[in-house]
Amino acid sequence: DQQVKQNSPSLSVQEGRISILNCDYTNSMFDYFLWYKKYPAEGPTFLISISSIKDKNEDGRFTVFLNKSAKHLSLHIVPSQPGDSAVYFCAASDPLNTGNQFYFGTGTSLTVIP
Amino acid sequence: ETGVTQTPRHLVMGMTNKKSLKCEQHLGHNAMYWYKQSAKKPLELMFVYNFKEQTENNSVPSRFSPECPNSSHLFLHLHTLQPEDSALYLCASSQVDRAPEAFFGQGTRLTVV
């Protein structure tokens, strides 16, 4: 059973607008969440993370929001740029119980239209 | 040198062949991982090594055999694979006593014919 879900396989956004990528999880023990970005023919690149003690973490154009009660996190990219076009994966971990095992979603393919 | 390097980038092998995938990390990390990415599926964790000791084996068939000779190198030995094993195999590393984010290599695209 998939513990981390990205229900939107794809998203298209105009350049300069906001991109919002969503992720839901089922395991309430997850306490660390990450977003990765992946270009074709490359491995995933770490983008931004958030621990469960926070509800927001910002790094430049990227902000991750965590809603623990809804078991939902989102990645906001603003303003979106054509170079942001990639597949975005969210991941979660529960270090106390499953050590350094990461659980990944299936990814959302973002296309930023110039 | 990039952080995590995988070789080869592409591999085509027959079902009776034996081959190995290699991963090397230059980040001084103490944990290394093998992941499998198949089309339309989430990344699947295969093996975890912490301080060279295997700590996770997620029900991976024995035709996949990992080896971690030291904390910087990780191998995945392949033998008698099936066509459904065709996928992107990703190696990653992390520093488990600090932030848990893993850093990935570029992957090996494996095709079993």
mmCIF file of C-alpha atoms in Angstrom:
data_model
loop_
_atom_site.group_PDB
_atom_site.id
_atom_site.type_symbol
_atom_site.label_atom_id
_atom_site.label_comp_id
_atom_site.label_asym_id
_atom_site.label_seq_id
_atom_site.Cartn_x
_atom_site.Cartn_y
_atom_site.Cartn_z
ATOM 1 C CA ASP A 1 0.000 0.000 0.000
ATOM 2 C CA GLN A 2 1.395 3.344 -1.063
ATOM 3 C CA GLN A 3 2.080 5.587 1.928
ATOM 4 C CA VAL A 4 2.949 8.714 -0.054
ATOM 5 C CA LYS A 5 0.683 9.795 -2.877
ATOM 6 C CA GLN A 6 0.914 12.427 -5.562
ATOM 7 C CA ASN A 7 -2.467 12.369 -7.206
ATOM 8 C CA SER A 8 -1.680 14.750 -10.053
ATOM 9 C CA PRO A 9 0.583 13.087 -12.599
ATOM 10 C CA SER A 10 1.075 16.346 -14.479
ATOM 11 C CA LEU A 11 0.698 20.106 -14.141
ATOM 12 C CA SER A 12 1.108 22.969 -16.641
ATOM 13 C CA VAL A 13 1.701 26.540 -15.540
ATOM 14 C CA GLN A 14 2.477 29.782 -17.340
ATOM 15 C CA GLU A 15 5.898 31.299 -16.781
ATOM 16 C CA GLY A 16 5.830 33.798 -13.928
ATOM 17 C CA ARG A 17 2.812 32.256 -12.249
ATOM 18 C CA ILE A 18 2.738 30.062 -9.154
ATOM 19 C CA SER A 19 3.146 26.278 -9.388
ATOM 20 C CA ILE A 20 1.581 24.261 -6.582
ATOM 21 C CA LEU A 21 2.452 20.599 -6.298
ATOM 22 C CA ASN A 22 0.594 18.476 -3.788
ATOM 23 C CA CYS A 23 1.409 15.386 -1.805
ATOM 24 C CA ASP A 24 -0.600 13.320 0.689
ATOM 25 C CA TYR A 25 0.593 10.694 3.112
ATOM 26 C CA THR A 26 -1.083 8.099 5.280
ATOM 27 C CA ASN A 27 1.468 7.333 8.000
ATOM 28 C CA SER A 28 1.118 9.749 10.929
ATOM 29 C CA MET A 29 4.568 8.675 12.173
ATOM 30 C CA PHE A 30 6.314 10.381 9.268
ATOM 31 C CA ASP A 31 8.194 13.345 10.642
ATOM 32 C CA TYR A 32 10.500 14.460 7.860
ATOM 33 C CA PHE A 33 9.446 15.364 4.352
ATOM 34 C CA LEU A 34 11.444 16.131 1.249
ATOM 35 C CA TRP A 35 10.915 17.302 -2.301
ATOM 36 C CA TYR A 36 13.114 16.141 -5.155
ATOM 37 C CA LYS A 37 13.299 17.372 -8.726
ATOM 38 C CA LYS A 38 14.200 15.080 -11.597
ATOM 39 C CA TYR A 39 15.154 15.891 -15.155
ATOM 40 C CA PRO A 40 15.047 13.166 -17.842
ATOM 41 C CA ALA A 41 18.116 10.910 -17.847
ATOM 42 C CA GLU A 42 19.280 12.266 -14.482
ATOM 43 C CA GLY A 43 18.880 11.165 -10.885
ATOM 44 C CA PRO A 44 16.590 13.055 -8.498
ATOM 45 C CA THR A 45 18.065 16.233 -7.011
ATOM 46 C CA PHE A 46 17.201 17.258 -3.476
ATOM 47 C CA LEU A 47 15.232 20.507 -3.455
ATOM 48 C CA ILE A 48 13.830 21.345 -0.047
ATOM 49 C CA SER A 49 12.761 19.612 3.156
ATOM 50 C CA ILE A 50 10.638 20.206 6.222
ATOM 51 C CA SER A 51 10.453 18.535 9.588
ATOM 52 C CA SER A 52 7.181 17.889 11.356
ATOM 53 C CA ILE A 53 7.868 20.535 13.987
ATOM 54 C CA LYS A 54 7.420 23.205 11.319
ATOM 55 C CA ASP A 55 4.572 24.080 9.001
ATOM 56 C CA LYS A 56 6.533 26.098 6.467
ATOM 57 C CA ASN A 57 10.030 26.188 5.052
ATOM 58 C CA GLU A 58 11.185 28.633 2.425
ATOM 59 C CA ASP A 59 14.225 28.633 0.159
ATOM 60 C CA GLY A 60 14.247 31.295 -2.527
ATOM 61 C CA ARG A 61 11.421 30.658 -4.983
ATOM 62 C CA PHE A 62 10.531 27.352 -3.291
ATOM 63 C CA THR A 63 8.289 27.023 -0.240
ATOM 64 C CA VAL A 64 7.054 23.821 1.310
ATOM 65 C CA PHE A 65 3.946 23.807 3.486
ATOM 66 C CA LEU A 66 3.040 21.008 5.872
ATOM 67 C CA ASN A 67 -0.431 20.386 7.252
ATOM 68 C CA LYS A 68 0.000 17.532 9.730
ATOM 69 C CA SER A 69 -3.667 17.246 10.641
ATOM 70 C CA ALA A 70 -4.569 16.754 6.976
ATOM 71 C CA LYS A 71 -1.430 14.691 6.297
ATOM 72 C CA HIS A 72 -0.750 16.935 3.349
ATOM 73 C CA LEU A 73 2.212 18.849 2.070
ATOM 74 C CA SER A 74 2.634 21.117 -0.874
ATOM 75 C CA LEU A 75 5.468 22.722 -2.796
ATOM 76 C CA HIS A 76 4.985 26.247 -4.089
ATOM 77 C CA ILE A 77 7.245 27.619 -6.803
ATOM 78 C CA VAL A 78 6.906 31.310 -7.468
ATOM 79 C CA PRO A 79 7.564 32.731 -9.947
ATOM 80 C CA SER A 80 7.717 29.614 -12.109
ATOM 81 C CA GLN A 81 10.418 29.486 -14.753
ATOM 82 C CA PRO A 82 10.789 27.244 -17.841
ATOM 83 C CA GLY A 83 13.840 25.638 -16.223
ATOM 84 C CA ASP A 84 11.572 24.363 -13.449
ATOM 85 C CA SER A 85 9.982 21.946 -15.926
ATOM 86 C CA ALA A 86 10.786 18.519 -14.462
ATOM 87 C CA VAL A 87 9.243 15.696 -12.473
ATOM 88 C CA TYR A 88 8.834 16.490 -8.769
ATOM 89 C CA PHE A 89 8.789 13.734 -6.161
ATOM 90 C CA CYS A 90 7.788 14.097 -2.566
ATOM 91 C CA ALA A 91 9.221 11.729 0.013
ATOM 92 C CA ALA A 92 8.714 11.045 3.700
ATOM 93 C CA SER A 93 10.623 9.282 6.421
ATOM 94 C CA ASP A 94 9.983 7.936 9.908
ATOM 95 C CA PRO A 95 13.489 7.728 11.377
ATOM 96 C CA LEU A 96 12.401 6.362 14.753
ATOM 97 C CA ASN A 97 10.689 3.293 13.362
ATOM 98 C CA THR A 98 12.058 2.674 9.885
ATOM 99 C CA GLY A 99 15.448 4.302 10.128
ATOM 100 C CA ASN A 100 16.669 6.035 7.015
ATOM 101 C CA GLN A 101 14.101 4.532 4.661
ATOM 102 C CA PHE A 102 12.415 7.089 2.417
ATOM 103 C CA TYR A 103 8.943 6.578 0.967
ATOM 104 C CA PHE A 104 8.406 8.281 -2.377
ATOM 105 C CA GLY A 105 5.359 9.370 -4.311
ATOM 106 C CA THR A 106 4.922 8.611 -8.012
ATOM 107 C CA GLY A 107 5.872 12.128 -9.069
ATOM 108 C CA THR A 108 4.205 15.090 -10.750
ATOM 109 C CA SER A 109 5.498 16.259 -14.107
ATOM 110 C CA LEU A 110 5.567 20.059 -14.158
ATOM 111 C CA THR A 111 5.648 21.961 -17.440
ATOM 112 C CA VAL A 112 6.248 25.705 -17.284
ATOM 113 C CA ILE A 113 5.088 27.328 -20.496
ATOM 114 C CA PRO A 114 7.154 30.323 -21.670
ATOM 115 C CA GLU B 1 33.732 14.970 -9.259
ATOM 116 C CA THR B 2 29.992 14.851 -8.790
ATOM 117 C CA GLY B 3 28.677 13.690 -5.423
ATOM 118 C CA VAL B 4 27.347 10.267 -6.386
ATOM 119 C CA THR B 5 28.592 8.552 -9.533
ATOM 120 C CA GLN B 6 27.014 5.503 -11.132
ATOM 121 C CA THR B 7 28.407 3.321 -13.904
ATOM 122 C CA PRO B 8 27.417 2.276 -16.432
ATOM 123 C CA ARG B 9 24.750 4.793 -17.425
ATOM 124 C CA HIS B 10 23.081 2.302 -19.742
ATOM 125 C CA LEU B 11 23.169 -1.485 -19.755
ATOM 126 C CA VAL B 12 21.509 -4.050 -21.988
ATOM 127 C CA MET B 13 21.828 -7.625 -20.825
ATOM 128 C CA GLY B 14 20.411 -11.017 -21.685
ATOM 129 C CA MET B 15 18.544 -13.097 -19.158
ATOM 130 C CA THR B 16 21.480 -15.464 -18.716
ATOM 131 C CA ASN B 17 24.135 -12.776 -18.269
ATOM 132 C CA LYS B 18 25.868 -11.649 -15.103
ATOM 133 C CA LYS B 19 26.627 -7.967 -14.722
ATOM 134 C CA SER B 20 27.319 -5.482 -11.950
ATOM 135 C CA LEU B 21 26.277 -1.896 -11.343
ATOM 136 C CA LYS B 22 28.724 0.341 -9.541
ATOM 137 C CA CYS B 23 28.145 3.362 -7.342
ATOM 138 C CA GLU B 24 30.683 5.651 -5.721
ATOM 139 C CA GLN B 25 29.988 8.571 -3.408
ATOM 140 C CA HIS B 26 32.415 11.412 -2.749
ATOM 141 C CA LEU B 27 30.388 13.107 -0.012
ATOM 142 C CA GLY B 28 31.772 11.339 3.047
ATOM 143 C CA HIS B 29 28.351 9.887 3.822
ATOM 144 C CA ASN B 30 27.813 6.820 6.005
ATOM 145 C CA ALA B 31 24.739 5.317 4.354
ATOM 146 C CA MET B 32 24.168 4.102 0.805
ATOM 147 C CA TYR B 33 21.055 2.890 -0.962
ATOM 148 C CA TRP B 34 19.837 1.129 -4.084
ATOM 149 C CA TYR B 35 16.477 2.221 -5.497
ATOM 150 C CA LYS B 36 14.540 0.933 -8.481
ATOM 151 C CA GLN B 37 12.362 3.207 -10.586
ATOM 152 C CA SER B 38 9.912 1.576 -12.951
ATOM 153 C CA ALA B 39 7.543 3.476 -15.198
ATOM 154 C CA LYS B 40 4.493 4.924 -13.416
ATOM 155 C CA LYS B 41 5.658 3.621 -10.037
ATOM 156 C CA PRO B 42 7.228 5.350 -7.041
ATOM 157 C CA LEU B 43 10.896 4.851 -6.342
ATOM 158 C CA GLU B 44 11.223 1.506 -4.622
ATOM 159 C CA LEU B 45 13.880 1.076 -1.976
ATOM 160 C CA MET B 46 15.826 -2.144 -2.541
ATOM 161 C CA PHE B 47 18.743 -2.119 -0.108
ATOM 162 C CA VAL B 48 20.196 0.101 2.599
ATOM 163 C CA TYR B 49 23.715 -0.012 3.968
ATOM 164 C CA ASN B 50 24.573 1.913 7.141
ATOM 165 C CA PHE B 51 28.275 2.039 7.968
ATOM 166 C CA LYS B 52 28.846 -0.779 5.402
ATOM 167 C CA GLU B 53 26.321 -3.059 7.099
ATOM 168 C CA GLN B 54 23.163 -4.032 5.260
ATOM 169 C CA THR B 55 20.192 -2.900 7.309
ATOM 170 C CA GLU B 56 17.334 -3.168 4.825
ATOM 171 C CA ASN B 57 16.402 -5.707 2.191
ATOM 172 C CA ASN B 58 12.931 -4.927 0.979
ATOM 173 C CA SER B 59 11.950 -8.399 -0.236
ATOM 174 C CA VAL B 60 14.223 -8.118 -3.225
ATOM 175 C CA PRO B 61 14.661 -11.311 -5.302
ATOM 176 C CA SER B 62 17.972 -13.074 -4.856
ATOM 177 C CA ARG B 63 18.900 -12.425 -8.480
ATOM 178 C CA PHE B 64 19.870 -8.971 -7.148
ATOM 179 C CA SER B 65 22.870 -9.141 -4.831
ATOM 180 C CA PRO B 66 24.317 -6.009 -3.215
ATOM 181 C CA GLU B 67 27.862 -5.535 -2.011
ATOM 182 C CA CYS B 68 29.282 -2.666 0.038
ATOM 183 C CA PRO B 69 33.056 -3.100 0.451
ATOM 184 C CA ASN B 70 33.484 0.304 2.120
ATOM 185 C CA SER B 71 31.406 3.356 2.929
ATOM 186 C CA SER B 72 32.171 4.994 -0.428
ATOM 187 C CA HIS B 73 31.379 2.126 -2.809
ATOM 188 C CA LEU B 74 28.262 0.120 -3.485
ATOM 189 C CA PHE B 75 27.662 -2.581 -6.076
ATOM 190 C CA LEU B 76 24.573 -4.343 -7.326
ATOM 191 C CA HIS B 77 25.357 -7.722 -8.843
ATOM 192 C CA LEU B 78 22.813 -8.968 -11.346
ATOM 193 C CA HIS B 79 22.276 -12.501 -12.603
ATOM 194 C CA THR B 80 19.514 -14.346 -14.448
ATOM 195 C CA LEU B 81 17.320 -11.266 -14.576
ATOM 196 C CA GLN B 82 13.859 -11.130 -16.103
ATOM 197 C CA PRO B 83 12.536 -8.614 -18.653
ATOM 198 C CA GLU B 84 10.346 -7.078 -15.912
ATOM 199 C CA ASP B 85 13.555 -6.098 -14.097
ATOM 200 C CA SER B 86 14.171 -3.508 -16.797
ATOM 201 C CA ALA B 87 14.129 -0.159 -14.989
ATOM 202 C CA LEU B 88 16.228 2.781 -13.852
ATOM 203 C CA TYR B 89 18.429 1.763 -10.926
ATOM 204 C CA LEU B 90 19.413 4.633 -8.680
ATOM 205 C CA CYS B 91 22.097 4.749 -6.047
ATOM 206 C CA ALA B 92 21.935 7.302 -3.233
ATOM 207 C CA SER B 93 23.865 8.237 -0.126
ATOM 208 C CA SER B 94 23.132 10.172 3.043
ATOM 209 C CA GLN B 95 24.616 11.088 6.394
ATOM 210 C CA VAL B 96 22.299 9.438 8.863
ATOM 211 C CA ASP B 97 23.406 11.348 11.945
ATOM 212 C CA ARG B 98 22.686 14.685 10.293
ATOM 213 C CA ALA B 99 19.929 15.769 7.920
ATOM 214 C CA PRO B 100 18.354 12.674 6.366
ATOM 215 C CA GLU B 101 18.078 13.850 2.757
ATOM 216 C CA ALA B 102 19.638 11.449 0.296
ATOM 217 C CA PHE B 103 21.713 12.477 -2.682
ATOM 218 C CA PHE B 104 21.220 10.463 -5.838
ATOM 219 C CA GLY B 105 23.417 9.387 -8.691
ATOM 220 C CA GLN B 106 22.281 9.707 -12.284
ATOM 221 C CA GLY B 107 21.129 6.117 -12.431
ATOM 222 C CA THR B 108 21.734 3.116 -14.659
ATOM 223 C CA ARG B 109 19.091 2.463 -17.290
ATOM 224 C CA LEU B 110 18.894 -1.338 -17.413
ATOM 225 C CA THR B 111 17.210 -3.256 -20.204
ATOM 226 C CA VAL B 112 16.881 -7.019 -19.919
ATOM 227 C CA VAL B 113 16.298 -8.770 -23.243
#
